Coordinates of C-alpha atoms in Angstrom, one line a residue:
X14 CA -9.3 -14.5 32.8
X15 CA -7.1 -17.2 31.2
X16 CA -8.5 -19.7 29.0
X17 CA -10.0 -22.8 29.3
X18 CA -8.9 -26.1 27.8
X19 CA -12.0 -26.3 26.1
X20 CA -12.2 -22.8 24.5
X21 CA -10.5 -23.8 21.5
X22 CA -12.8 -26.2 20.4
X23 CA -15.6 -23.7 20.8
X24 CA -13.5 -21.1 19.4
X25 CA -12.8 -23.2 16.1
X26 CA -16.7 -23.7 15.6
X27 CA -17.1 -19.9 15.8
X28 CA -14.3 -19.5 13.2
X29 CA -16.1 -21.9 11.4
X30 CA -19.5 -19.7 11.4
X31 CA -17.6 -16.8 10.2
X32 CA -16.1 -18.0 7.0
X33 CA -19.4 -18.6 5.7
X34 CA -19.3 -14.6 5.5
X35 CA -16.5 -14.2 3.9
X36 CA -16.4 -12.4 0.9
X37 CA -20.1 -11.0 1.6
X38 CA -20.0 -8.5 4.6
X39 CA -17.6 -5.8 3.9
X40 CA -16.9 -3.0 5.3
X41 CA -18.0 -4.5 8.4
X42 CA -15.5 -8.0 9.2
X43 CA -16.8 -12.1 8.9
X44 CA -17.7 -12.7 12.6
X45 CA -18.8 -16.1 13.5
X46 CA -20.6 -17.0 17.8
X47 CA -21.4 -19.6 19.5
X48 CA -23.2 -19.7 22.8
X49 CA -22.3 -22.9 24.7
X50 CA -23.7 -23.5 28.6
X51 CA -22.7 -26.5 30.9
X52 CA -21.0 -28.1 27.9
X53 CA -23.7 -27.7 25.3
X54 CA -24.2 -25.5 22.1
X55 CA -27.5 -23.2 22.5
X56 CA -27.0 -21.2 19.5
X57 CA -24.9 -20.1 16.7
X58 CA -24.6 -17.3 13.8
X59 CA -22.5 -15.2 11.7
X60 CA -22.7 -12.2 10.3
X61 CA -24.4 -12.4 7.2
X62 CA -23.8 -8.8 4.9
X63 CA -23.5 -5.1 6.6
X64 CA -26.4 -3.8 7.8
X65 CA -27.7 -7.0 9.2
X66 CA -27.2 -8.0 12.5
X67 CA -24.0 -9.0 14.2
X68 CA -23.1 -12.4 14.4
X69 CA -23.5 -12.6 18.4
X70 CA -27.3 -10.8 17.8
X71 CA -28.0 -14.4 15.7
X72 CA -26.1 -16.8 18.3
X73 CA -28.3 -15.3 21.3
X74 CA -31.6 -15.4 19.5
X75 CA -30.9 -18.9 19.0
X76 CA -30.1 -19.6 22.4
X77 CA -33.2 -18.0 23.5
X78 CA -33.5 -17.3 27.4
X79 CA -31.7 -20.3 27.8
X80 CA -28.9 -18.2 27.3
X81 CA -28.8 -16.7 31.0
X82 CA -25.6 -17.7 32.7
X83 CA -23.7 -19.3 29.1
X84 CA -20.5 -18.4 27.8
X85 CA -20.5 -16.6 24.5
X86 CA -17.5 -17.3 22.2
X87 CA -16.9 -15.0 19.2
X88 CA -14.3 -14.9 16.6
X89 CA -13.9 -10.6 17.0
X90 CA -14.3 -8.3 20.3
X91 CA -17.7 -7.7 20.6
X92 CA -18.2 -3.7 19.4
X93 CA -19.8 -1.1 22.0
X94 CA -21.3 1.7 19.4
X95 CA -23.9 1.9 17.7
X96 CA -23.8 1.6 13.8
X97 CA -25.9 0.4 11.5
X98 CA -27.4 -1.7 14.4
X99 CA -26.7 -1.2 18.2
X100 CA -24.1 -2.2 20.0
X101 CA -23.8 -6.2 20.7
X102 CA -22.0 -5.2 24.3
X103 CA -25.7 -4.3 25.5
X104 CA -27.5 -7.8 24.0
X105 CA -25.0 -9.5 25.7
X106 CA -25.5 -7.6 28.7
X107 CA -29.3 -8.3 28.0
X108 CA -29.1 -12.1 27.7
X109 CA -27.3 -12.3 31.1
X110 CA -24.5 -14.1 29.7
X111 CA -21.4 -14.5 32.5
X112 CA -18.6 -15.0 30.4
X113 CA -17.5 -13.8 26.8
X114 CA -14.2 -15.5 25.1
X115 CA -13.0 -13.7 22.3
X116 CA -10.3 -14.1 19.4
X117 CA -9.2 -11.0 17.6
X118 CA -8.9 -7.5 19.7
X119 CA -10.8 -5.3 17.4
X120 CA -8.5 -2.8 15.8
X121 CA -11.7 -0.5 14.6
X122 CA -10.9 2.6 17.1
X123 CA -14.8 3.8 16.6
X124 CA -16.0 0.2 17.4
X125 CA -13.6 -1.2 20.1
X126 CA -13.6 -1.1 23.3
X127 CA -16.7 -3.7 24.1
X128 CA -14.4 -6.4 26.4
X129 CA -13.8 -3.6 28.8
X130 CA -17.0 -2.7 28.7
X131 CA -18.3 -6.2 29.8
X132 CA -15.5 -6.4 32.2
X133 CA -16.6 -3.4 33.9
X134 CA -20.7 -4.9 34.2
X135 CA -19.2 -7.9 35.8
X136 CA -18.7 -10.3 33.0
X137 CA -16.1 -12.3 32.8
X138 CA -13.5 -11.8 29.3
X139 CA -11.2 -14.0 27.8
X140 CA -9.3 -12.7 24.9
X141 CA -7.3 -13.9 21.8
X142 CA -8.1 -17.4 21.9
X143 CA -7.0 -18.7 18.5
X144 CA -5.8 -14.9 17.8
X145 CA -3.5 -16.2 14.7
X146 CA -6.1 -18.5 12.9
X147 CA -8.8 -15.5 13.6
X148 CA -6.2 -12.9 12.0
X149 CA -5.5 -14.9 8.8
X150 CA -9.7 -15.2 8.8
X151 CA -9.9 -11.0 9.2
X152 CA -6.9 -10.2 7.0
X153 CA -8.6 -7.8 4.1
X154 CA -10.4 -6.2 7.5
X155 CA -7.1 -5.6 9.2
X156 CA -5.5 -4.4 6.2
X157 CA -8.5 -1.9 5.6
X158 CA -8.1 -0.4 9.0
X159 CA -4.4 -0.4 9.5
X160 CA -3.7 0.7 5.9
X161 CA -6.9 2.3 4.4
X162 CA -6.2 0.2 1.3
X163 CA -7.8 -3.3 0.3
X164 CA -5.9 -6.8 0.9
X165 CA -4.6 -7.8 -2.0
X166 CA -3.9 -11.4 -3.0
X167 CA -1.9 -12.2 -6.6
X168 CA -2.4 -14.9 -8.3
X169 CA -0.3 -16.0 -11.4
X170 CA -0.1 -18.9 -13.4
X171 CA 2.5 -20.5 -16.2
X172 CA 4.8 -23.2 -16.9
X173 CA 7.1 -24.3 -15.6
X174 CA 9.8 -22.5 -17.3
X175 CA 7.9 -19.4 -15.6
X176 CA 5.9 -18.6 -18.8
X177 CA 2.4 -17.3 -18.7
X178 CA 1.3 -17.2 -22.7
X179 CA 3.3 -18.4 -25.8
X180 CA 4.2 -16.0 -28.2
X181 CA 0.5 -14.8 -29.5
X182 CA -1.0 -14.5 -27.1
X183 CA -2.8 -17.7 -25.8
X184 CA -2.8 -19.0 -22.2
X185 CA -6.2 -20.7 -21.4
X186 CA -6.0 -22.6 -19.9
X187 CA -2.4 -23.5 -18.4
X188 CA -3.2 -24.8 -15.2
X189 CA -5.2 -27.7 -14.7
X190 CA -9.3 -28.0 -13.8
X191 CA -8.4 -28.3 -10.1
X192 CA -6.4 -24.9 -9.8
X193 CA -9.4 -23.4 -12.1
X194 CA -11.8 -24.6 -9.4
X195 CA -9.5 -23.4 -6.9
X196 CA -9.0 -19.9 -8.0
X197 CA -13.1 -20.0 -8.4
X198 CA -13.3 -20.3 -4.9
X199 CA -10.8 -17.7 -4.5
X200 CA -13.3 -15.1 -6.4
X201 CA -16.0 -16.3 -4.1
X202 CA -14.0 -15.0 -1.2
X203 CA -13.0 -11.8 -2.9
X204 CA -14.7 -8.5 -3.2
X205 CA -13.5 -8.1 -6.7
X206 CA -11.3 -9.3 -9.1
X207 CA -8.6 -6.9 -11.2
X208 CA -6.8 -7.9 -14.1
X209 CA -5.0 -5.4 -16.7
X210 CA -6.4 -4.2 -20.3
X211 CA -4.4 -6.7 -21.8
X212 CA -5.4 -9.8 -20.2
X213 CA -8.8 -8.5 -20.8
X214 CA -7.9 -8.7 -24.9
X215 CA -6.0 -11.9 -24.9
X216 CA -8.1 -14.1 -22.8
X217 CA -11.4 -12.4 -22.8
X218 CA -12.0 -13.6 -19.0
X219 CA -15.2 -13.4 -17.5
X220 CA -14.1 -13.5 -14.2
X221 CA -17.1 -15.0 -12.5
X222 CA -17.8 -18.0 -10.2
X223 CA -19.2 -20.7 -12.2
X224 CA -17.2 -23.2 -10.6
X225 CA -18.4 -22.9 -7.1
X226 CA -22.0 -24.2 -6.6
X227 CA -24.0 -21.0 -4.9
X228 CA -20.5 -18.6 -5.0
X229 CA -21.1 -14.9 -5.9
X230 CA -19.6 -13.4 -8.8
X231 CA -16.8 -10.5 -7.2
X232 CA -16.8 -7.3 -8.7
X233 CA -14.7 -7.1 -11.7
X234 CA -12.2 -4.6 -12.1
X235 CA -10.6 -3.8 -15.6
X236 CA -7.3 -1.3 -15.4
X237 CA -7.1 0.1 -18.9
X238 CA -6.0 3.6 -18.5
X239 CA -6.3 4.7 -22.3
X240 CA -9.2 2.0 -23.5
X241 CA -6.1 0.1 -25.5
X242 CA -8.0 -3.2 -25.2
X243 CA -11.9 -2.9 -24.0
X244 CA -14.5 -3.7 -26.3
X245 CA -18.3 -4.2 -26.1
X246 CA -18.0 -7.7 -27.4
X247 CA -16.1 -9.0 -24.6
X248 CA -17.9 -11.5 -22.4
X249 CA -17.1 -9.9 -19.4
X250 CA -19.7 -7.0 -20.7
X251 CA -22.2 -9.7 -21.3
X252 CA -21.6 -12.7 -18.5
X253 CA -22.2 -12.7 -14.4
X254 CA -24.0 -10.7 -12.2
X255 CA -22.0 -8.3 -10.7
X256 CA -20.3 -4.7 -11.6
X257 CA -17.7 -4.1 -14.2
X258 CA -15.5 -0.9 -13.3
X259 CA -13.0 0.4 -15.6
X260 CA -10.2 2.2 -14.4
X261 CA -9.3 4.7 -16.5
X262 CA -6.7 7.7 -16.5
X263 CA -8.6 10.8 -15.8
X264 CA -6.4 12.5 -19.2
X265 CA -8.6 9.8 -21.4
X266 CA -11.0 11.8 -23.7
X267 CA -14.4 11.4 -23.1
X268 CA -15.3 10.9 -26.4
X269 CA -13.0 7.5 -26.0
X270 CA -15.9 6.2 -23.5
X271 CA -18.2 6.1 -26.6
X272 CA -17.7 2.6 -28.2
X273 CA -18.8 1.1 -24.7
X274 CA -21.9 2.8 -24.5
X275 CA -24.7 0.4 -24.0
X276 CA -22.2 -2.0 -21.8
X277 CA -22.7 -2.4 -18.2
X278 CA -19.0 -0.5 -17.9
X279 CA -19.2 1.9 -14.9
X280 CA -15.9 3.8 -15.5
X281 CA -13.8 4.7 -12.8
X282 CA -11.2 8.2 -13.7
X283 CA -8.0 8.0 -11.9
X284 CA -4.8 9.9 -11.9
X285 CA -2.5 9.3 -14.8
X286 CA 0.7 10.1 -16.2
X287 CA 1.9 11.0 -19.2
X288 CA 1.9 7.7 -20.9
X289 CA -1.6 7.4 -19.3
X290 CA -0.1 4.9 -16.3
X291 CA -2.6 4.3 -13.4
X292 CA -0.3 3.7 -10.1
X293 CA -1.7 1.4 -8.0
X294 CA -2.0 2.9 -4.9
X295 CA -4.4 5.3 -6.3
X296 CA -6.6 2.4 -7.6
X297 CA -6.5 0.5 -4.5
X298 CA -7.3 3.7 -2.6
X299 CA -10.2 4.3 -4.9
X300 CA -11.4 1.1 -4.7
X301 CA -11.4 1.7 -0.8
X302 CA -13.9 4.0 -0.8
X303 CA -15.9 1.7 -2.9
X304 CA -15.6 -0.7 0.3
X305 CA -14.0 -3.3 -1.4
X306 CA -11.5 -4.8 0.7
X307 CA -10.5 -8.1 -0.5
X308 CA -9.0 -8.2 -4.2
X309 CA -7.4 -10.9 -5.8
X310 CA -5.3 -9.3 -8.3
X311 CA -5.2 -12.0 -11.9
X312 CA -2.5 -9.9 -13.9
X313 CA -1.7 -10.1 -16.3
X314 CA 2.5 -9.8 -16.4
X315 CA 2.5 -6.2 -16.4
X316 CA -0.1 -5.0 -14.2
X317 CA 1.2 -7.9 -11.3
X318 CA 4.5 -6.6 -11.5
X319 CA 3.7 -2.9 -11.2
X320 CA 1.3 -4.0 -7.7
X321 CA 4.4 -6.1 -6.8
X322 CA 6.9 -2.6 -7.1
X323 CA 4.0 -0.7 -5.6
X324 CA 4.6 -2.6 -2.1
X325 CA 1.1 -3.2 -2.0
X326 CA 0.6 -7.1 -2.8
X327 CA 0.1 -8.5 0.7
X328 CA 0.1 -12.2 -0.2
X329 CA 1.2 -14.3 -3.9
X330 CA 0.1 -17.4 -5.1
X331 CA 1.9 -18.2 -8.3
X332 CA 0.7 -21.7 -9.9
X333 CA 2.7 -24.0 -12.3
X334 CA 1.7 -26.1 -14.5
X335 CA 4.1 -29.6 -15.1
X336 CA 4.8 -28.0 -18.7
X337 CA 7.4 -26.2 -20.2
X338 CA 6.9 -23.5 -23.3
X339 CA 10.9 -23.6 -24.1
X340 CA 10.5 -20.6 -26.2
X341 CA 12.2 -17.3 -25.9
X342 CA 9.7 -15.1 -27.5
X343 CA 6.8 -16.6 -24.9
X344 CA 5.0 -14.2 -22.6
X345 CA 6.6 -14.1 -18.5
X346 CA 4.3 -14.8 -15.3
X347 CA 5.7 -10.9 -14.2
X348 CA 7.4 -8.6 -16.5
X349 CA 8.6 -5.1 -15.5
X350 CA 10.5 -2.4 -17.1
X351 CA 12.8 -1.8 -14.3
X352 CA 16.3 -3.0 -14.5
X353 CA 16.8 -5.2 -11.6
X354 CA 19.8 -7.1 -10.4
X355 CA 20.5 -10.4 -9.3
X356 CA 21.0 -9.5 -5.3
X357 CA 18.4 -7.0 -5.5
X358 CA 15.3 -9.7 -6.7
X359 CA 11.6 -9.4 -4.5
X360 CA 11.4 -11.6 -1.6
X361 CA 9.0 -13.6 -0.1
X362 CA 8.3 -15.3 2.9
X363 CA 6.2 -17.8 4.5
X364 CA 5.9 -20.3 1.9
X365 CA 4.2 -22.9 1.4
X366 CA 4.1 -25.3 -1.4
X367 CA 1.5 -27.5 -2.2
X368 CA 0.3 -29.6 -5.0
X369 CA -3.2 -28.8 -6.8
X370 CA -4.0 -31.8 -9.1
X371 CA -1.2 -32.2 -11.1
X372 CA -0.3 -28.4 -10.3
X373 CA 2.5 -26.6 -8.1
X374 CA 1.1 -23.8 -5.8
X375 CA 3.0 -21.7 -4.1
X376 CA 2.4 -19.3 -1.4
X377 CA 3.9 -16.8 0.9
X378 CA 4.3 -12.5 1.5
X379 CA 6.4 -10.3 0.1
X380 CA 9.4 -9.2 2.8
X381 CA 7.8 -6.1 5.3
X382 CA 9.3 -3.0 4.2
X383 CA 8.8 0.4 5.6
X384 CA 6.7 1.2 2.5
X385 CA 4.9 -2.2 3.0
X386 CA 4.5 -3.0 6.4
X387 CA 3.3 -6.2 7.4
X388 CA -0.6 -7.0 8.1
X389 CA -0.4 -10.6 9.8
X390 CA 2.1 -11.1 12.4
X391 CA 3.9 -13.9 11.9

């Protein structure tokens, strides 16, 4: 059935519902419902964490009986197996509801499925109603399906003159208290944070929340293959509420794990090379089967740029401050050891600039390759 013209509004108040899960329900995808009957909303959820019930489960309880005959909108196709909890195709079935608009298809072979279904019982289905601003919503759940990985966002931030630190070291804080509030709510939306060894020793991050009222500290990630730069002193050993996992290369001596003991450190062996090199891929495939599918990746130079050669940094947000460090010995926003010519540089697309405060932001994707294929459609 095509849509109606005033699906979209209904559809955005779903979309709505489901960002309040974001950042809080993975594996399973922010889902966001609304049931809506001669004009009028009888109930509304989302989906709150995995394990709890689906977001259209919340929006018919609300609605109660009253539900009998109402259009259900919901920002992801209703699934049709059981799980964790049964399949929402039978409570809407239940309910008696005689249409179901829909946004997002769902990719989740074991789980799709539920519009046809409905279809097949007699309801009424509408699908992909706002299907682009639903995919953007569901992008570290795409990107976990299609490409068994997490989504990765990078975020870097310098001068203007495209430096990160000056020349010992220091770079808190570059960017102004909006972008730090900002890049708060970015954590919140995350399942964990990453940053490399040496950001760790030169900042001495914690990596939390504190800026957003009620946000959740991600999980915070720490690549330091050869425990260079981890000490028990560090506030992100003592600060937050969530997990710290170390990466570390699986040729590290366990005696070298000694001078954290007592820290909440749960240390994570990976593969490493000779020099004791974690490749990313490996870590994000690791941190996969932790279900962790949304990281924002915080460097430092180093670590961004080997994610960036990787192919698997699906979307950059690199912030400048209106300063300049005009000094030669200063630390980059990316630094790689890889030769690189001018006609050969990483593209981007998609971008959009803003202003933050005082601050330039700008966003876009790296350029689809056959190694990096693209996870929104543009």
């Amino acid at each position: 059935m095509a849509p109606l013209p005033h699906d979209e509004l209904w559809m955005k108040r779903a979309l709505k519902l489901a960002a309040r899960g974001v950042g809080r329900t993975a594996p399973n995808p922010p889902v966001g419902a609304v049931v809506v009957k001669d004009g009028r909303l009888l109930g509304e959820g989302f989906h709150p964490k995995a394990g709890a019930p689906h977001a259209e489960v919340f929006a018919l309880a609300a609605a109660g009986p009253a539900a009998r005959g109402a259009t259900l909108y919901v920002t992801l196709e209703p699934c049709a197996h059981t799980g964790r909890t049964p399949p929402c195709t039978l409570a809407i079935l239940q309910a008696g509801l005689s249409r179901v608009v829909y946004c997002v298809p769902d990719p989740n072979p074991v789980a799709a499925g539920g519009a046809a279904v409905l279809a097949a019982a007699g309801v009424e289905v509408t699908g992909g109603v706002l299907e682009p601003q639903g995919r953007e919503l569901l992008a570290p759940f795409l990107c976990a399906i299609r490409l068994r990985r997490p989504w990765v966002e990078l975020k870097m931030a310098g001068t203007l003159d495209g430096r990160a630190a000056d020349r010992f070291g220091a770079s808190r804080y570059i960017t102004s208290e909006a972008s730090l509030r900002r890049v708060h709510r970015m954590r919140d939306r995350a399942d964990a944070v990453l940053v490399g060894g040496r950001t760790l020793a030169l900042d001495d991050p914690q990596l939390t929340c504190r800026r957003v009222p009620g946000g959740r500290d991600p999980v915070r990630v720490i690549v330091d293959p050869m425990l260079h730069h981890a000490r028990p002193e560090q506030r992100i050993f003592s600060t937050g509420t969530s997990r710290v996992i170390l990466c570390v290369s699986d040729r590290l001596p366990l005696k070298a794990r000694e001078r954290l003991d007592g820290t909440p450190a749960v240390f994570l062996p990976l593969p490493g090379d000779a020099a004791g090199r974690i490749r990313p891929r490996d870590l994000l495939a690791a941190l996969f089967g932790l279900e962790l599918h949304h990281v924002l990746l915080e460097g430092g130079p180093g670590t961004a740029a080997a994610f960036l050669e990787d192919g698997v940094v699906d979307r950059v947000h690199f912030v400048y401050a209106p300063r300049l460090m005009l000094d030669r010995e200063s630390l980059p926003v990316l630094a790689s050891d890889r030769p690189r010519r001018m006609d050969e540089p990483f593209a981007l697309s998609n971008l959009r600039v803003r202003h933050v405060g005082p601050d330039l932001w700008i966003e876009g994707e790296p350029m689809p390759t056959e190694d990096h294929p693209p996870v929104l459609e543009r």
